[in-house]
Tab-separated table of C-alpha atoms in Angstrom:
chain	number	residue	atom	x	y	z
A	12	MET	CA	-6.646	14.547	-14.917
A	13	MET	CA	-5.593	11.272	-15.741
A	14	ASP	CA	-4.089	11.319	-19.305
A	15	ALA	CA	-6.960	9.708	-21.288
A	16	GLN	CA	-5.411	7.437	-22.968
A	17	ILE	CA	-3.384	6.013	-20.080
A	18	SER	CA	-3.645	2.299	-19.527
A	19	ARG	CA	-2.803	-0.146	-16.583
A	20	LYS	CA	-0.661	-1.424	-19.518
A	21	GLN	CA	1.247	1.437	-20.041
A	22	LEU	CA	1.084	1.884	-16.196
A	23	LYS	CA	3.099	-1.112	-15.627
A	24	THR	CA	5.505	-0.926	-19.058
A	25	GLU	CA	6.760	2.522	-18.044
A	26	VAL	CA	7.167	1.293	-13.858
A	27	LYS	CA	9.056	-2.017	-15.960
A	28	GLU	CA	11.200	0.847	-18.011
A	29	THR	CA	12.014	2.735	-15.073
A	30	LEU	CA	13.107	-0.213	-12.277
A	31	ARG	CA	15.312	-1.381	-15.299
A	32	GLY	CA	18.718	-2.172	-14.086
A	33	HIS	CA	18.039	-0.847	-11.139
A	34	TRP	CA	15.877	-3.935	-8.868
A	35	GLY	CA	18.074	-4.094	-6.519
A	36	LYS	CA	17.516	-0.478	-4.839
A	37	ALA	CA	13.776	-1.031	-6.097
A	38	ILE	CA	14.013	-4.523	-3.700
A	39	LEU	CA	16.361	-2.615	-0.719
A	40	LEU	CA	13.516	-0.161	-0.599
A	41	ASN	CA	10.704	-2.796	-0.748
A	42	LEU	CA	12.394	-4.765	1.698
A	43	ILE	CA	10.462	-4.900	5.376
A	44	PRO	CA	7.051	-4.996	2.756
A	45	ILE	CA	8.973	-7.919	1.557
A	46	ILE	CA	9.539	-9.494	4.110
A	47	ILE	CA	6.326	-9.277	5.567
A	48	SER	CA	4.608	-11.015	3.042
A	49	ILE	CA	6.599	-13.607	2.778
A	50	PHE	CA	6.465	-14.278	6.843
A	51	MET	CA	2.267	-13.828	5.799
A	52	THR	CA	2.784	-16.805	3.292
A	53	VAL	CA	4.564	-19.162	5.189
A	54	ALA	CA	2.840	-18.106	8.232
A	55	ALA	CA	-0.789	-19.153	6.574
A	56	GLY	CA	0.679	-21.983	5.195
A	57	ILE	CA	1.714	-23.680	8.911
A	58	VAL	CA	-1.407	-22.301	10.145
A	59	SER	CA	-3.565	-24.060	7.734
A	60	PHE	CA	-1.828	-26.934	8.141
A	61	ALA	CA	-1.680	-26.977	11.999
A	62	ILE	CA	-5.687	-25.918	11.572
A	63	GLN	CA	-5.648	-29.859	9.294
A	64	MET	CA	-3.950	-31.385	11.850
A	65	ALA	CA	-6.270	-30.329	14.949
A	66	VAL	CA	-9.438	-31.290	13.095
A	67	LYS	CA	-7.881	-34.498	12.006
A	68	SER	CA	-7.464	-35.485	15.688
A	69	THR	CA	-9.304	-33.263	17.746
A	70	SER	CA	-13.809	-31.991	16.975
A	71	PHE	CA	-14.166	-29.100	14.794
A	72	GLU	CA	-15.750	-27.377	17.471
A	73	SER	CA	-12.562	-27.860	19.507
A	74	ALA	CA	-10.124	-26.555	16.998
A	75	PHE	CA	-12.142	-23.894	16.666
A	76	ASP	CA	-12.269	-22.593	20.664
A	77	ALA	CA	-7.858	-23.118	20.153
A	78	SER	CA	-7.387	-20.840	17.363
A	79	SER	CA	-10.562	-18.478	19.030
A	80	ARG	CA	-8.516	-18.389	22.519
A	81	TYR	CA	-5.129	-18.035	20.597
A	82	SER	CA	-6.428	-15.173	18.462
A	83	GLY	CA	-8.200	-13.038	21.334
A	84	GLY	CA	-6.830	-10.284	24.022
A	85	GLY	CA	-4.557	-8.214	22.766
A	86	HIS	CA	-4.870	-9.328	18.860
A	87	SER	CA	-6.491	-6.223	17.847
A	88	ALA	CA	-4.747	-3.404	19.417
A	89	GLY	CA	-1.663	-5.380	18.121
A	90	SER	CA	-3.005	-5.465	14.523
A	91	PHE	CA	-3.835	-1.776	14.698
A	92	ALA	CA	-0.466	-0.509	15.815
A	93	PHE	CA	0.928	-2.213	13.134
A	94	ASN	CA	-0.968	-1.209	10.673
A	95	ILE	CA	-0.448	2.346	11.794
A	96	VAL	CA	3.393	1.420	11.059
A	97	ALA	CA	4.117	0.112	8.826
A	98	SER	CA	1.675	2.715	6.472
A	99	PHE	CA	4.339	4.831	7.634
A	100	ILE	CA	6.717	2.593	5.703
A	101	TYR	CA	4.886	2.074	2.446
A	102	VAL	CA	4.241	5.825	2.677
A	103	ALA	CA	7.763	6.639	2.624
A	104	ILE	CA	8.250	3.767	-0.337
A	105	SER	CA	4.914	5.921	-2.035
A	106	TYR	CA	7.074	9.088	-2.067
A	107	THR	CA	10.316	7.930	-3.416
A	108	PHE	CA	8.939	5.911	-6.354
A	109	VAL	CA	7.153	9.760	-7.196
A	110	ASP	CA	10.435	10.781	-7.211
A	111	TRP	CA	11.687	8.454	-8.850
A	112	LEU	CA	9.735	8.277	-11.190
A	113	ARG	CA	8.936	11.735	-12.749
A	114	SER	CA	12.887	12.458	-12.588
A	115	ASN	CA	13.962	8.919	-14.021
A	116	ASP	CA	16.699	8.814	-10.906
A	117	ALA	CA	17.472	5.382	-9.026
A	118	PRO	CA	16.980	6.854	-5.206
A	119	GLU	CA	20.436	6.867	-3.276
A	120	SER	CA	20.280	4.601	-0.221
A	121	ALA	CA	17.071	3.272	-1.189
A	122	PHE	CA	16.773	1.175	2.595
A	123	LYS	CA	16.613	4.123	4.137
A	124	LYS	CA	13.858	5.861	2.019
A	125	ALA	CA	11.404	3.479	3.765
A	126	PHE	CA	11.868	5.323	6.909
A	127	GLN	CA	11.778	9.217	5.702
A	128	THR	CA	8.304	9.152	7.258
A	129	PHE	CA	9.759	8.763	10.624
A	130	SER	CA	11.321	12.394	10.010
A	131	ARG	CA	9.867	15.431	11.245
A	132	LYS	CA	8.816	16.206	8.218
A	133	TYR	CA	6.319	13.475	7.795
A	134	PHE	CA	5.489	12.004	11.008
A	135	THR	CA	3.154	14.348	11.887
A	136	SER	CA	1.437	14.216	8.535
A	137	THR	CA	1.939	10.322	7.988
A	138	LEU	CA	0.530	9.427	11.418
A	139	ALA	CA	-2.897	12.229	11.275
A	140	ILE	CA	-3.555	10.768	7.475
A	141	SER	CA	-3.410	7.429	8.322
A	142	LEU	CA	-5.983	7.801	11.914
A	143	LEU	CA	-8.442	9.858	9.632
A	144	THR	CA	-8.642	7.831	7.088
A	145	TYR	CA	-8.724	4.999	9.079
A	146	ILE	CA	-11.647	6.340	11.346
A	147	PHE	CA	-13.898	7.440	8.535
A	148	THR	CA	-12.847	3.745	6.594
A	149	PHE	CA	-14.194	2.231	9.940
A	150	LEU	CA	-17.314	4.420	10.605
A	151	TRP	CA	-18.283	3.743	6.544
A	152	THR	CA	-17.302	-0.219	6.907
A	153	LEU	CA	-19.669	0.034	9.978
A	154	LEU	CA	-22.457	0.777	7.234
A	155	LEU	CA	-21.200	-2.305	4.735
A	156	ILE	CA	-18.165	-3.689	3.440
A	157	ILE	CA	-18.779	-1.759	0.213
A	158	PRO	CA	-19.012	1.641	1.268
A	159	GLY	CA	-15.718	1.104	3.063
A	160	ILE	CA	-13.699	-0.225	0.504
A	161	ILE	CA	-14.616	2.535	-1.588
A	162	LYS	CA	-13.832	5.136	0.733
A	163	SER	CA	-10.678	3.397	0.933
A	164	ILE	CA	-10.257	4.060	-2.326
A	165	ALA	CA	-10.825	7.312	-2.348
A	166	TYR	CA	-8.924	8.796	0.434
A	167	SER	CA	-5.691	6.076	-0.842
A	168	GLN	CA	-3.995	9.294	-2.463
A	169	ALA	CA	-4.116	12.071	0.386
A	170	TYR	CA	-0.340	10.872	1.323
A	171	LEU	CA	0.984	11.895	-2.121
A	172	ILE	CA	-1.383	15.352	-2.272
A	173	TYR	CA	0.197	16.506	1.429
A	174	LYS	CA	3.487	15.770	-0.135
A	175	ASP	CA	3.309	17.290	-3.380
A	176	SER	CA	1.790	19.985	-1.165
A	177	VAL	CA	4.780	20.753	0.773
A	178	ASP	CA	6.983	20.394	-2.238
A	179	SER	CA	4.895	23.237	-3.383
A	180	GLY	CA	5.835	25.065	-0.997
A	181	ASN	CA	2.328	24.452	1.130
A	182	PRO	CA	3.945	22.971	4.430
A	183	ASP	CA	0.739	24.039	6.134
A	184	VAL	CA	-1.717	22.085	3.844
A	185	ARG	CA	-4.127	20.705	6.143
A	186	TYR	CA	-4.931	17.155	6.806
A	187	LEU	CA	-8.399	16.644	6.182
A	188	GLU	CA	-7.920	18.773	3.051
A	189	CYS	CA	-5.679	16.499	1.639
A	190	ILE	CA	-8.210	13.957	2.092
A	191	THR	CA	-10.828	16.050	0.779
A	192	LYS	CA	-8.236	16.854	-2.196
A	193	SER	CA	-8.200	12.907	-2.673
A	194	ARG	CA	-11.572	12.381	-2.645
A	195	ALA	CA	-12.084	14.392	-5.447
A	196	LEU	CA	-8.857	13.394	-7.530
A	197	MET	CA	-10.586	9.818	-7.789
A	198	ASN	CA	-13.944	10.576	-8.492
A	199	GLY	CA	-14.368	8.787	-12.210
A	200	HIS	CA	-10.925	6.875	-11.274
A	201	LYS	CA	-12.323	4.446	-8.175
A	202	GLY	CA	-13.391	2.062	-10.804
A	203	GLU	CA	-10.129	1.955	-12.760
A	204	TYR	CA	-8.019	2.122	-9.413
A	205	PHE	CA	-9.707	-1.564	-8.216
A	206	VAL	CA	-9.341	-2.793	-11.407
A	207	LEU	CA	-5.539	-2.510	-11.104
A	208	GLN	CA	-5.512	-3.875	-7.637
A	209	LEU	CA	-7.556	-7.148	-9.523
A	210	SER	CA	-4.979	-7.759	-11.815
A	211	TYR	CA	-1.943	-8.091	-9.605
A	212	LEU	CA	-3.847	-11.558	-8.199
A	213	GLY	CA	-2.584	-13.543	-10.861
A	214	TRP	CA	0.969	-12.776	-9.815
A	215	ALA	CA	0.140	-12.933	-6.026
A	216	ILE	CA	-1.091	-16.507	-6.051
A	217	LEU	CA	2.059	-17.513	-7.823
A	218	SER	CA	4.198	-15.955	-5.615
A	219	GLY	CA	2.198	-17.426	-3.213
A	220	ILE	CA	2.575	-20.881	-4.367
A	221	THR	CA	6.573	-20.001	-4.888
A	222	LEU	CA	6.601	-19.777	-0.757
A	223	GLY	CA	6.637	-15.630	-1.597
A	224	ILE	CA	9.756	-15.769	-3.402
A	225	GLY	CA	7.587	-14.031	-6.141
A	226	PHE	CA	6.827	-11.067	-3.332
A	227	ILE	CA	10.562	-10.132	-4.394
A	228	TRP	CA	9.855	-8.382	-7.262
A	229	LEU	CA	5.564	-8.399	-7.161
A	230	VAL	CA	6.132	-6.314	-3.986
A	231	PRO	CA	8.429	-3.343	-5.715
A	232	TYR	CA	6.621	-3.501	-9.202
A	233	MET	CA	2.973	-3.360	-7.438
A	234	ARG	CA	4.156	-0.067	-5.438
A	235	ALA	CA	5.472	1.746	-7.676
A	236	THR	CA	2.407	0.579	-10.337
A	237	ASN	CA	0.557	2.566	-7.654
A	238	THR	CA	2.275	4.647	-7.364
A	239	ASN	CA	2.763	5.558	-11.070
A	240	PHE	CA	-0.924	5.704	-11.332
A	241	TYR	CA	-1.204	8.595	-9.029
A	242	ARG	CA	1.765	10.588	-11.270
A	243	HIS	CA	-0.977	10.064	-13.938
A	244	LEU	CA	-3.393	11.210	-12.135
A	245	VAL	CA	-2.253	14.523	-11.387
A	246	LYS	CA	-0.648	15.341	-14.623
């Protein structure tokens, strides 16, 4: 169970201590998510500016129709595929951080570590857990948005549970079992995890103001702190 006295401040302090002197490796490990975050920030600014110009030069309905046509078609399928591929990288980063935080040894070939989930050892499990949690969260979201958010938080530790099971000599652990264990592990801690995510909001806004430059440090910091949450959760 999670350390009784651990706080968000302590989680973040531990991460800062671990990354001190190794921010270069942390940034390399998170390079793809950083690029995505910067791109999305810049793209959002461009789209916002384009919409404002369109609204000024045409009717609102025309601008809306143009936006709808642009976002139609294969957007949903493309977004789903992108999310699955991105999840592989995010999971690989979490795997690297949990080992880093436990051993206090910075990884060699940090950028390469971001692709470890594409290996035979982790590929099937990452894909299966991604699809299962996506389906379960989607079904809960059909009821209401809030239950979907709650369940996504409940399932959030499934990947790390799988990694720990494999590392402890249980490679045949079932994927649904990992999701079930994640739900049990997060009982009484979903609110803490949600507030932890909210605590990054101010820094995310500042990163956006800097046209995404702040994400170079924020993304590794967030990923490491979220992983540290799990590390204390299973102590």
